[in-house]
GROMACS .gro file of C-alpha atoms in nm:
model
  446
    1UNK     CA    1   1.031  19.239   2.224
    2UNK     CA    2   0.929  19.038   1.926
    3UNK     CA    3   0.645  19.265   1.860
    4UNK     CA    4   0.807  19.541   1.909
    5UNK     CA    5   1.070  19.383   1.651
    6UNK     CA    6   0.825  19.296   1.330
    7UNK     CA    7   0.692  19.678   1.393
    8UNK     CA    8   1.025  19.839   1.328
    9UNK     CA    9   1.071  19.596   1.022
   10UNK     CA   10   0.720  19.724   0.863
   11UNK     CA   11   0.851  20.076   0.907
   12UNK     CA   12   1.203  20.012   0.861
   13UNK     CA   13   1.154  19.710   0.572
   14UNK     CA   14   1.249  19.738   0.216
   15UNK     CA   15   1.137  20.042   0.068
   16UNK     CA   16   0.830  19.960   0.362
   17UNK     CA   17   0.757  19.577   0.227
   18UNK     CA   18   0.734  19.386   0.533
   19UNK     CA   19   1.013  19.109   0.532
   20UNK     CA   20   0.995  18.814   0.819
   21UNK     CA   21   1.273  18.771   0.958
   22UNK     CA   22   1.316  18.366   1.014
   23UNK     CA   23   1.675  18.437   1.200
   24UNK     CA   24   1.425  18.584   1.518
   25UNK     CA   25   1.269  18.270   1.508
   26UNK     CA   26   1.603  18.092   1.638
   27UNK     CA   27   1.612  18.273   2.014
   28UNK     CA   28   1.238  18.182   2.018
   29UNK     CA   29   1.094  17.970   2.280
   30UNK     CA   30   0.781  17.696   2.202
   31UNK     CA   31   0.557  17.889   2.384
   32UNK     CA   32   0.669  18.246   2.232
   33UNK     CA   33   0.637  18.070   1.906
   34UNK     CA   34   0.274  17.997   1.982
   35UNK     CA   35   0.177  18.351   2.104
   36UNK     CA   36   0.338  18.521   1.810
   37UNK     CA   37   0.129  18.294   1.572
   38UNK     CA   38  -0.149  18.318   1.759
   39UNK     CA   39  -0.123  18.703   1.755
   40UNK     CA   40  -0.097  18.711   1.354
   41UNK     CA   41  -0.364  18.481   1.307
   42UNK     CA   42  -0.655  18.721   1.474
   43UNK     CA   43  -0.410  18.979   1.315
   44UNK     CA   44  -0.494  18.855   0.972
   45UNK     CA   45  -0.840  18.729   1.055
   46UNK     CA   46  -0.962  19.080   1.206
   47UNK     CA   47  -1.178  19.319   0.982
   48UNK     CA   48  -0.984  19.639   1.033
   49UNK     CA   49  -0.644  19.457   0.927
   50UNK     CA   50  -0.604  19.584   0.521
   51UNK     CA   51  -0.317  19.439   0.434
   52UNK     CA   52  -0.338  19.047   0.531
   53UNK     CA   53  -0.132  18.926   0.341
   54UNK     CA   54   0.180  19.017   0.542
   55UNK     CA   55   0.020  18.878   0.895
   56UNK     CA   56  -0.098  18.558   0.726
   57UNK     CA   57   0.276  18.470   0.546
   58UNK     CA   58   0.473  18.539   0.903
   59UNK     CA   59   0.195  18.318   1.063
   60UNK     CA   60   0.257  18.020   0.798
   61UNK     CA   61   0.645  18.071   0.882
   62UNK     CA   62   0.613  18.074   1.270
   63UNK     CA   63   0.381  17.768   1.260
   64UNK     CA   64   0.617  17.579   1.005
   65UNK     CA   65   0.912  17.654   1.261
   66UNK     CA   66   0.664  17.496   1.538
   67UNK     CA   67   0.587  17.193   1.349
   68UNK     CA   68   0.985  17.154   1.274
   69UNK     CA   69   1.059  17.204   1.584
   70UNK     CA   70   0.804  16.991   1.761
   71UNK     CA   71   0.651  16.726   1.487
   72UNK     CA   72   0.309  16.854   1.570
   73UNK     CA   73   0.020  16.760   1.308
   74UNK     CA   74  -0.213  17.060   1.406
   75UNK     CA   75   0.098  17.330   1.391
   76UNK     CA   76   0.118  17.200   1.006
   77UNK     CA   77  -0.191  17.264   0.961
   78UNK     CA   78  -0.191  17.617   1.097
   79UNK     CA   79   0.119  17.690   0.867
   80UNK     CA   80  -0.135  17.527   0.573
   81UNK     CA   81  -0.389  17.732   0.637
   82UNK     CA   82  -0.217  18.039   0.665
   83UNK     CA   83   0.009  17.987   0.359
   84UNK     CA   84  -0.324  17.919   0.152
   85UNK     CA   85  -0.470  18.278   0.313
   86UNK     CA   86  -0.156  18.434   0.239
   87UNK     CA   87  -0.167  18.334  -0.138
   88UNK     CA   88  -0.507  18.481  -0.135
   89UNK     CA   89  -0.428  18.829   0.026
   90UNK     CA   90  -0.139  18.884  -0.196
   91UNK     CA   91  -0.193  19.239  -0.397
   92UNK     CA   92   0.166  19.163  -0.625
   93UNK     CA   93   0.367  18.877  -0.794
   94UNK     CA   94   0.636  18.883  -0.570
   95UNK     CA   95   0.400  18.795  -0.302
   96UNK     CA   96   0.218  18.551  -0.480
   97UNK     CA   97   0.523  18.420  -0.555
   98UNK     CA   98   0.665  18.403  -0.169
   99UNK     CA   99   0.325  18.260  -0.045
  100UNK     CA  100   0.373  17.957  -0.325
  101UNK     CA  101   0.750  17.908  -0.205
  102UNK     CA  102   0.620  17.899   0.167
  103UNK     CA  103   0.327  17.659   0.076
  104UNK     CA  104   0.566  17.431  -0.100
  105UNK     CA  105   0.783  17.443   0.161
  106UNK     CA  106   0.556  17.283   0.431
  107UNK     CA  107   0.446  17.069   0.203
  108UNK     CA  108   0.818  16.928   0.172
  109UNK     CA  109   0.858  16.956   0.582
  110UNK     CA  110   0.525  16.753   0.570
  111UNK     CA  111   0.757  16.483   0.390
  112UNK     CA  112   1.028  16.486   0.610
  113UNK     CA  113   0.798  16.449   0.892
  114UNK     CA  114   0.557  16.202   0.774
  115UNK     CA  115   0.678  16.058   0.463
  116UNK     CA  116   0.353  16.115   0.290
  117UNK     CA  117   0.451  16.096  -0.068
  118UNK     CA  118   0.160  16.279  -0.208
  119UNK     CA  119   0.274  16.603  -0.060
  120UNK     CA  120   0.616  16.610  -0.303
  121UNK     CA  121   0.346  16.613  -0.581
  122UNK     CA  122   0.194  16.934  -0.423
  123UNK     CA  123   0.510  17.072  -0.332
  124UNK     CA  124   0.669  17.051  -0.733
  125UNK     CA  125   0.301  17.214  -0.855
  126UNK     CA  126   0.331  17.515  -0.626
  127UNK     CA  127   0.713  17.573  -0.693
  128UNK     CA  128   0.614  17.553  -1.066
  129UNK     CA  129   0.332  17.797  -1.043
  130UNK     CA  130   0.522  18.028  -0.825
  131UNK     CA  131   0.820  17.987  -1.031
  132UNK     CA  132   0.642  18.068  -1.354
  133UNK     CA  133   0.553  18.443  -1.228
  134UNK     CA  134   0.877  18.537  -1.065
  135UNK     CA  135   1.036  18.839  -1.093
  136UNK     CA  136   1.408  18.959  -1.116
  137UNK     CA  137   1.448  18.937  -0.694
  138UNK     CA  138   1.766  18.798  -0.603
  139UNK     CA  139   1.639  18.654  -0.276
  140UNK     CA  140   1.347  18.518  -0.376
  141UNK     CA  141   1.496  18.343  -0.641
  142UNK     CA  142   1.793  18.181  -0.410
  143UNK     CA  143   1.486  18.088  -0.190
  144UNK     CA  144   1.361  17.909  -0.459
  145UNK     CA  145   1.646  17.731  -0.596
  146UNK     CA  146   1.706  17.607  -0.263
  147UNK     CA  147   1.320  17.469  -0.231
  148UNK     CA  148   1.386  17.330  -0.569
  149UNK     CA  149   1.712  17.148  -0.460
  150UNK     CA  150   1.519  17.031  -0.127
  151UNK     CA  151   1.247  16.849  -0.365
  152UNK     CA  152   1.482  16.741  -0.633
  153UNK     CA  153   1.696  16.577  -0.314
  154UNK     CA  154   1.368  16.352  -0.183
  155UNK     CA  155   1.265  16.261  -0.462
  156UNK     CA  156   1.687  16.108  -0.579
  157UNK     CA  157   1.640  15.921  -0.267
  158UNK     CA  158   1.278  15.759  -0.358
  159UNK     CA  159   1.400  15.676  -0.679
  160UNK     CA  160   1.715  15.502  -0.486
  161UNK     CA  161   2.026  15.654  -0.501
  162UNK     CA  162   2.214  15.290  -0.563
  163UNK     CA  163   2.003  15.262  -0.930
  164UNK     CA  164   2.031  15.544  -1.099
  165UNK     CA  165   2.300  15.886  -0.995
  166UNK     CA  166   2.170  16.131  -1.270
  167UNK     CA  167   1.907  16.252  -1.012
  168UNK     CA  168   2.114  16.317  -0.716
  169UNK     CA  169   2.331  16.497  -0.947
  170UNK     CA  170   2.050  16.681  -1.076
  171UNK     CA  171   1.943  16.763  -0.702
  172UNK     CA  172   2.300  16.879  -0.622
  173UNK     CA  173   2.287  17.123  -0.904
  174UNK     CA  174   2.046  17.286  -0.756
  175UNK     CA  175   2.173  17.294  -0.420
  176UNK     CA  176   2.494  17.428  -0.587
  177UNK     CA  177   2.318  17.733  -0.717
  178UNK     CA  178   2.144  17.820  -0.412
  179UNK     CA  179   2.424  17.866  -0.221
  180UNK     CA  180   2.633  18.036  -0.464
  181UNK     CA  181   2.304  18.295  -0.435
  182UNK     CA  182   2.289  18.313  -0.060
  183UNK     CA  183   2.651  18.368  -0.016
  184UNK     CA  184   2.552  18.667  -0.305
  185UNK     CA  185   2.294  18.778  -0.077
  186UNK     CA  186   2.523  18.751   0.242
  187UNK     CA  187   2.816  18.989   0.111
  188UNK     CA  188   2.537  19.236  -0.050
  189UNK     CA  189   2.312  19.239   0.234
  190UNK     CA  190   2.458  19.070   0.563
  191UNK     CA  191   2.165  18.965   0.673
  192UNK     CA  192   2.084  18.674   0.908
  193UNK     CA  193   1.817  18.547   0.733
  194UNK     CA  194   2.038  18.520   0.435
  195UNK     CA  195   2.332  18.383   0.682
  196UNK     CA  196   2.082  18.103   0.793
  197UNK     CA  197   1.943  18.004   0.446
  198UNK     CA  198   2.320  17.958   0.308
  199UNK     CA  199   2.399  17.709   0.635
  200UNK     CA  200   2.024  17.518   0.531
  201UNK     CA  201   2.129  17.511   0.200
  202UNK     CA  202   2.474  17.354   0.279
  203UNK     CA  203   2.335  17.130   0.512
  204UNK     CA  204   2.097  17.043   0.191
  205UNK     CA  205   2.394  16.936   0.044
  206UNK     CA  206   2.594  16.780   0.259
  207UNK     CA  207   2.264  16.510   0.381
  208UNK     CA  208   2.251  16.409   0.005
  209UNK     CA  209   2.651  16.383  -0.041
  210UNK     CA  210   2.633  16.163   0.299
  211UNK     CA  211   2.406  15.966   0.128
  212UNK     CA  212   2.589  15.900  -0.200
  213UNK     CA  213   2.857  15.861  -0.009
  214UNK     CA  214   2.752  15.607   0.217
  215UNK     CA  215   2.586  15.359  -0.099
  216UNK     CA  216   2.897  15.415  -0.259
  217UNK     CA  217   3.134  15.367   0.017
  218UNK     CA  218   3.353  15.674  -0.113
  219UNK     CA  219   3.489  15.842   0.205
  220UNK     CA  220   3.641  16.147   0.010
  221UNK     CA  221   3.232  16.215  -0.019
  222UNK     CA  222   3.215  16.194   0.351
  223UNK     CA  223   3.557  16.404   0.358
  224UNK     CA  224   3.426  16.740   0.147
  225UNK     CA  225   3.125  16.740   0.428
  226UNK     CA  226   3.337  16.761   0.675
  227UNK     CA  227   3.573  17.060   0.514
  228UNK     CA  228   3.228  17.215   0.443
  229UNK     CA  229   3.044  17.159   0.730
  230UNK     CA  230   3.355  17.256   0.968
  231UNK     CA  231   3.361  17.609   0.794
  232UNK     CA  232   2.985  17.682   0.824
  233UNK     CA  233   2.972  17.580   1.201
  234UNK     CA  234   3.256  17.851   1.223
  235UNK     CA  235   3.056  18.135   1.109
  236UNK     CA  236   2.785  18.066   1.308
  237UNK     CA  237   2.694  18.178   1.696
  238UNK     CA  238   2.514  17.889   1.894
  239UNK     CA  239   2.377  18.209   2.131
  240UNK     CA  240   2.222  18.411   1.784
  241UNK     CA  241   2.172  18.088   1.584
  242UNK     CA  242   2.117  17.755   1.787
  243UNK     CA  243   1.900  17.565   1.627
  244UNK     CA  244   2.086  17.622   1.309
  245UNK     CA  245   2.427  17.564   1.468
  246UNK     CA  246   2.210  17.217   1.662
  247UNK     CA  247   2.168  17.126   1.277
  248UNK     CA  248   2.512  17.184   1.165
  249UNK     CA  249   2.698  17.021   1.475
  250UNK     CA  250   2.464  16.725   1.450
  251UNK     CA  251   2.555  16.619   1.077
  252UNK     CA  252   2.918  16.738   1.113
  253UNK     CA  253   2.939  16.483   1.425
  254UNK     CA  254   2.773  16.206   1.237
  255UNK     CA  255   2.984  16.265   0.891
  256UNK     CA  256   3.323  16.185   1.105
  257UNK     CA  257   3.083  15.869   1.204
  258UNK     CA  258   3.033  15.753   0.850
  259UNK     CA  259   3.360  15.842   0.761
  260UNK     CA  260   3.540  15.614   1.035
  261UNK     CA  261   3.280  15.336   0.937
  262UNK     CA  262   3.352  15.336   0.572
  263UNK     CA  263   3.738  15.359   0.629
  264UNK     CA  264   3.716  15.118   0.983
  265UNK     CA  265   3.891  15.365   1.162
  266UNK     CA  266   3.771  15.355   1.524
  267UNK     CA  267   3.900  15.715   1.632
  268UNK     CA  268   3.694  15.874   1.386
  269UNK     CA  269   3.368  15.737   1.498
  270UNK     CA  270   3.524  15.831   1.845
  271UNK     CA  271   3.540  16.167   1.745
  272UNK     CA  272   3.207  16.187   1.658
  273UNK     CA  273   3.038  16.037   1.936
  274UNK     CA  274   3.214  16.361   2.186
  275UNK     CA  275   3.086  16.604   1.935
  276UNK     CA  276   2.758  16.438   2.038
  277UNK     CA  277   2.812  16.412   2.402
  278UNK     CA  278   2.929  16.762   2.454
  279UNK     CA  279   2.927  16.916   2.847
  280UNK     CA  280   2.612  17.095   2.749
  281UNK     CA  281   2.341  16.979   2.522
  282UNK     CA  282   2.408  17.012   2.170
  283UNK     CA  283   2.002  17.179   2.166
  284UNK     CA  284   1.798  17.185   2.486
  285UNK     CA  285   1.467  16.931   2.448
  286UNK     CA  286   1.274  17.268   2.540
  287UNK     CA  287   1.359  17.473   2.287
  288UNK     CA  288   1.346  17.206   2.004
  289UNK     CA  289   1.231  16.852   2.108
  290UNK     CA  290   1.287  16.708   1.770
  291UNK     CA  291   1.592  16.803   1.725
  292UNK     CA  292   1.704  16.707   2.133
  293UNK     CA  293   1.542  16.382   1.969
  294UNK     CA  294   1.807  16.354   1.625
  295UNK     CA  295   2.096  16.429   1.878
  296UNK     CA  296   2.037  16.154   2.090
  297UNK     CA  297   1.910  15.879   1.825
  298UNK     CA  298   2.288  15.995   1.630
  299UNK     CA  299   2.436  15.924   1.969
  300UNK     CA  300   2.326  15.606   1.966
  301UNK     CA  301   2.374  15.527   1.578
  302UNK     CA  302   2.758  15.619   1.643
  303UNK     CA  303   2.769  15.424   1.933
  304UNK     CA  304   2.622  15.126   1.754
  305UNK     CA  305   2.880  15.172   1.516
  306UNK     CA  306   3.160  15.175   1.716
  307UNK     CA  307   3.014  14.851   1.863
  308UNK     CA  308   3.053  14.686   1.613
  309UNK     CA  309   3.369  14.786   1.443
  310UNK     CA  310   3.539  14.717   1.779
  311UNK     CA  311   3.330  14.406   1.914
  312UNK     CA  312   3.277  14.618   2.245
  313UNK     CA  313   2.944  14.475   2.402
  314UNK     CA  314   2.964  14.824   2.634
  315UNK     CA  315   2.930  15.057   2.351
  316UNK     CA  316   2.612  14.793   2.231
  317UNK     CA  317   2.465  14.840   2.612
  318UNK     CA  318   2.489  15.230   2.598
  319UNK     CA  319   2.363  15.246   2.265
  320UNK     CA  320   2.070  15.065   2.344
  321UNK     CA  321   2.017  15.324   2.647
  322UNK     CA  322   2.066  15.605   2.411
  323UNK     CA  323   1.759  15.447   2.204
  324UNK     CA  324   1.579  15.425   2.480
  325UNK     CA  325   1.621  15.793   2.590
  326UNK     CA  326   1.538  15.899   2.227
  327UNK     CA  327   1.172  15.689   2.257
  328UNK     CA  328   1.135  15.795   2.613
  329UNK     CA  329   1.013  16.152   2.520
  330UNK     CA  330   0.632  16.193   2.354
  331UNK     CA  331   0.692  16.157   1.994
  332UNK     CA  332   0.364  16.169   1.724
  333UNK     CA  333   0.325  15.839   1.630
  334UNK     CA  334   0.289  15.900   1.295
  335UNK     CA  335   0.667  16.090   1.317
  336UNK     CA  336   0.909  15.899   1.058
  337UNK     CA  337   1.167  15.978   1.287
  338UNK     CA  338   0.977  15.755   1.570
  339UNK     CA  339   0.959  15.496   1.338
  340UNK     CA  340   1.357  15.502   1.241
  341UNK     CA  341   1.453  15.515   1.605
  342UNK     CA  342   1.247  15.163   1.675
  343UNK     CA  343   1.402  15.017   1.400
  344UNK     CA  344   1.740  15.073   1.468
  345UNK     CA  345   1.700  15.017   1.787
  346UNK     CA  346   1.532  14.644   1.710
  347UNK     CA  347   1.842  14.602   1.480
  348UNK     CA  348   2.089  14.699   1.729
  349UNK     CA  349   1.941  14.476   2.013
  350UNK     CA  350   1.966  14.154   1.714
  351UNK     CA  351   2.345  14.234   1.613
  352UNK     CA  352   2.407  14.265   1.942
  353UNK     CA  353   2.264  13.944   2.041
  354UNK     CA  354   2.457  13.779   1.726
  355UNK     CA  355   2.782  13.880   1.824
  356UNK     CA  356   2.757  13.754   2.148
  357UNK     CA  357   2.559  13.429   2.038
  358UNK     CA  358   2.297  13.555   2.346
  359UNK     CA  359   1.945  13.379   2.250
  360UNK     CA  360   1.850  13.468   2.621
  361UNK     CA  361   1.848  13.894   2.509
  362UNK     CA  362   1.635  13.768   2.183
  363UNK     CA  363   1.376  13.569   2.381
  364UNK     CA  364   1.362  13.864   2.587
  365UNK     CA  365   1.297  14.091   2.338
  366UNK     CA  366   1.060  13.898   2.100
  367UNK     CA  367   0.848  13.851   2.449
  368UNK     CA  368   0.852  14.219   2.460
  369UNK     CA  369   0.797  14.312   2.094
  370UNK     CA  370   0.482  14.013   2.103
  371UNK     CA  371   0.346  14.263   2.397
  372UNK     CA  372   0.344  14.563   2.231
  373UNK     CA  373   0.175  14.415   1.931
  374UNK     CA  374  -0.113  14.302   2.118
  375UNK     CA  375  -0.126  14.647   2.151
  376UNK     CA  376  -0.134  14.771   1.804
  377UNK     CA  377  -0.446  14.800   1.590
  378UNK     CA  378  -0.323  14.689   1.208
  379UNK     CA  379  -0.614  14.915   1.058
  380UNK     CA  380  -0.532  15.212   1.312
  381UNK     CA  381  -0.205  15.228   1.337
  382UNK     CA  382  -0.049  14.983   1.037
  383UNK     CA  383   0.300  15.166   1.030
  384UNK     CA  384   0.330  15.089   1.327
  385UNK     CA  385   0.197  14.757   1.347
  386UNK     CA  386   0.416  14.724   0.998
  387UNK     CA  387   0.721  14.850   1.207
  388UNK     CA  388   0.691  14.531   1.497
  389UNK     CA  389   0.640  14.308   1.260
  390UNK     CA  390   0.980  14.378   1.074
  391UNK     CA  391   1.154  14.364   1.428
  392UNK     CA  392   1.017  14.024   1.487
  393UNK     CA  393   1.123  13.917   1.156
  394UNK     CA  394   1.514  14.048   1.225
  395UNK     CA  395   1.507  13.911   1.558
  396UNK     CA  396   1.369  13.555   1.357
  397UNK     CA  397   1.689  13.579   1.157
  398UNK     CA  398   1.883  13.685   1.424
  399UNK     CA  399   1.856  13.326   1.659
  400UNK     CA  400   1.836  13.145   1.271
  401UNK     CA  401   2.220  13.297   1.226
  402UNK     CA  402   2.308  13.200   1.611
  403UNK     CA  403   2.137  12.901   1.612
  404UNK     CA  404   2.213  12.725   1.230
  405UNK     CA  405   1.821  12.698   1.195
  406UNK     CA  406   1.484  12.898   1.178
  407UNK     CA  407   1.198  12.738   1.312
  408UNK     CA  408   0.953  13.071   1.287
  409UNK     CA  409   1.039  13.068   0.894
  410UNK     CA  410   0.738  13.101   0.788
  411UNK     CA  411   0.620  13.311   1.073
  412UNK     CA  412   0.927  13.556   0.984
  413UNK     CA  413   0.830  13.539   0.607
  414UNK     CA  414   0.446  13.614   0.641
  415UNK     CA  415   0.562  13.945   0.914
  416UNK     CA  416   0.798  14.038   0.680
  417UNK     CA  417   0.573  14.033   0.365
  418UNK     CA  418   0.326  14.223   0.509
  419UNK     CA  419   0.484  14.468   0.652
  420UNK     CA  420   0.727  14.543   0.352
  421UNK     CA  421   0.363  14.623   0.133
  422UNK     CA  422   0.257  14.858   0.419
  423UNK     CA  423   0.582  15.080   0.380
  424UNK     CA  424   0.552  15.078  -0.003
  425UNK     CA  425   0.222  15.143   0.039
  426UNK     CA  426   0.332  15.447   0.274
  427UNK     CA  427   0.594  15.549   0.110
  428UNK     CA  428   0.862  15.468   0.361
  429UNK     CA  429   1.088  15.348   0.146
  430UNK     CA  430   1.377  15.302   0.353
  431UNK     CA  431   1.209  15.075   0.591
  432UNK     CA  432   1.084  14.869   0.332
  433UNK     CA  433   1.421  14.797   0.241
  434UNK     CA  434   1.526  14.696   0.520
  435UNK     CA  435   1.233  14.450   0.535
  436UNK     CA  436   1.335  14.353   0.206
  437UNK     CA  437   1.669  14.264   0.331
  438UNK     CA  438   1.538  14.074   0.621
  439UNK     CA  439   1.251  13.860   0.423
  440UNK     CA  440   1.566  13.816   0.159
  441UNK     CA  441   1.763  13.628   0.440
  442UNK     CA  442   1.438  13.423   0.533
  443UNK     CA  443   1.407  13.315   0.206
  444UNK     CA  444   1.776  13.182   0.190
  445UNK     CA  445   1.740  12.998   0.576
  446UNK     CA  446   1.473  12.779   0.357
   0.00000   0.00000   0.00000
């Protein structure tokens, strides 16, 4: 069907320029995902094929959907590879163009995935060299205001939203103007492609708003995501767009979370917690396990949340199980995600040990962290080693707060240290805040 599909678009394309369709790639399957790139590889790779260049740019797009979809390291760099032979094979500007934006693109999903720093550095060369030679094309240029407002959005948050506002306003511009340009492109064209790239770029927006809303503690933030979000999620159709409507459901469920945190009303977090435990699965783990993954690890944040605004030692027990459930599927270790789920898992396991002054749950896990750090290599897997380490450390605090003393002080501080300079030195900035925090409180037990 699919083939049959990209056929009638080469004949039936703009004025016969082949235009991929990413809106297909939402009713796609894993393994349909595969084939198709598969088939465009040896269709770009084979002698008789004269134009490559549109073979080659689908392929990059499939295998970037892949590697969203599934966190695979190898499906990235298919996408690469085929982004780079794309560039190559283009015979116009526009093209060249489009195969920049798509390189820069996976270099930003590299990011998001692995929180390898370097790959923002790529990602702002290629959108300036692409950007430099584009043409008067409405869509190309939404598409790149919107990859421009992705990049200027990571790289507010590296700098720390908290310090300094001018570049989250600066990212938000940008987000701003792309969807003023895809709702352009919706009324002109009605497209779904266009349809899907305004939700992405109001979902752009609305993780960066969270964000600032959340370090300033400004609920009316929170409050225009929710207005927004609410009307996108009405537009779309979970049977013609699910892993788009997945995306939208997911941060529209966790805004009412942060909003009932902020403003300690319990119903709120309530109501976002059964947006997140619908009667079917918000995505199915088979169609997108990364994003089955986000669903459950927000269940368990909002749980966790609820926890502890309401002292409710239940909600603690079945957060921890929704953790649990999260880590229980085969995640690449090298997946930031992975690493976020441990961590607020380990912190949910200490507060809930604190509140219930239970030293019996934090002897039970340190026995069990100290296991699976016999485990870990430091100079194979240090994120990871760095990542146990700062769980130890908050667990350390943990029984000094319960028990008016820390006799691992020292222990804690050395963990701590360590691992805070291996998620600098990786980039992962968030963690090393948080081991920040925890060496902070160390340092004050003394």
């Amino acid at each position: 069907m699919f083939e049959f599909g990209r056929e009638l678009r080469r004949i039936l394309g703009q004025n016969g320029r082949h235009e991929p369709d990413i809106s297909l790639y939402e009713l796609m399957n894993l393994e349909l995902l595969i084939s198709q790139g598969r088939g465009l590889d040896i269709e770009g790779g084979r002698v008789s094929t004269k134009n490559r260049y549109d073979p080659y740019l689908e392929s990059a797009l499939i295998w970037r959907e892949y590697a969203r979809r599934t966190g695979d390291t190898l499906a990235m760099r298919k996408a690469t590879t085929a982004a780079e032979a794309a560039g190559k094979a283009a015979r116009t500007v526009p093209e060249a163009a489009h195969a920049a934006l798509v390189q820069a693109e996976i270099c930003v999903l590299g990011y998001d995935l692995f929180e390898t720093a370097e790959l923002l550095k790529s990602a702002e060369t290629l959108l300036a060299t692409g950007r430099a030679v584009l043409d008067s094309e409405p869509g190309l240029i939404a598409a790149y205001t919107l990859a421009e407002g992705r990049l200027a959005a990571r790289l507010a948050v590296r700098s720390g939203i908290g310090e300094e506002l001018e570049p989250a306003l600066l990212a938000m511009a940008h987000l701003d103007r792309a969807i003023e340009r895809f709702d352009a492109q919706v009324r002109l064209t009605k497209a779904a492609r266009d349809k899907i790239n305004a939700a992405d770029a109001r979902i752009e927006r609305a993780d960066l708003l969270v964000l600032v809303g959340l370090d300033r503690g400004d609920s009316r933030l929170i409050g225009a995501v929710i207005r927004d979000l609410s009307a996108v999620k009405a537009r779309l159709d979970p049977d013609y767009e699910p892993v788009t409507f997945s995306r939208v459901s997911q941060r529209l469920a966790m805004a009412h979370v942060w909003m009932g945190q902020i403003d300690g009303v319990p119903q709120m977090i309530s109501e976002g917690i059964a947006a997140l435990t619908p009667q079917e699965e918000l995505m199915f783990y088979e169609h997108s396990p990364v994003d089955w993954v986000v669903n459950t690890h927000s269940r368990a944040l909002a749980l966790q949340s609820l926890a502890e605004l309401i002292n409710e030692d239940g909600l603690s027990e079945q957060a921890l199980k929704a953790y649990d459930l999260a880590l229980a599927k085969p995640l690449q270790k090298e997946l930031s995600l992975r690493a976020q789920i441990v961590n607020n898992r380990a912190g949910c396991l200490a507060r809930r040990a604190e509140l219930k002054g239970d030293l019996v749950s934090l002897d039970a896990a340190e026995t069990a962290f100290k296991s699976e750090l016999r485990l870990v290599k430091p100079d194979e897997d240090p994120v990871g080693w760095a990542i146990l380490q700062t769980n130890l450390g908050r667990l350390y605090v943990a029984r000094g707060d319960i028990t008016g003393f820390m006799m691992e002080r020292a222990e804690a501080a050395y963990a701590l240290e360590a691992a805070q300079e291996i998620f600098v030195e990786h980039g992962l900035m968030a963690l090393a805040a948080t081991a920040e925090e925890n060496l902070s409180r160390v340092r004050a037990a003394g």
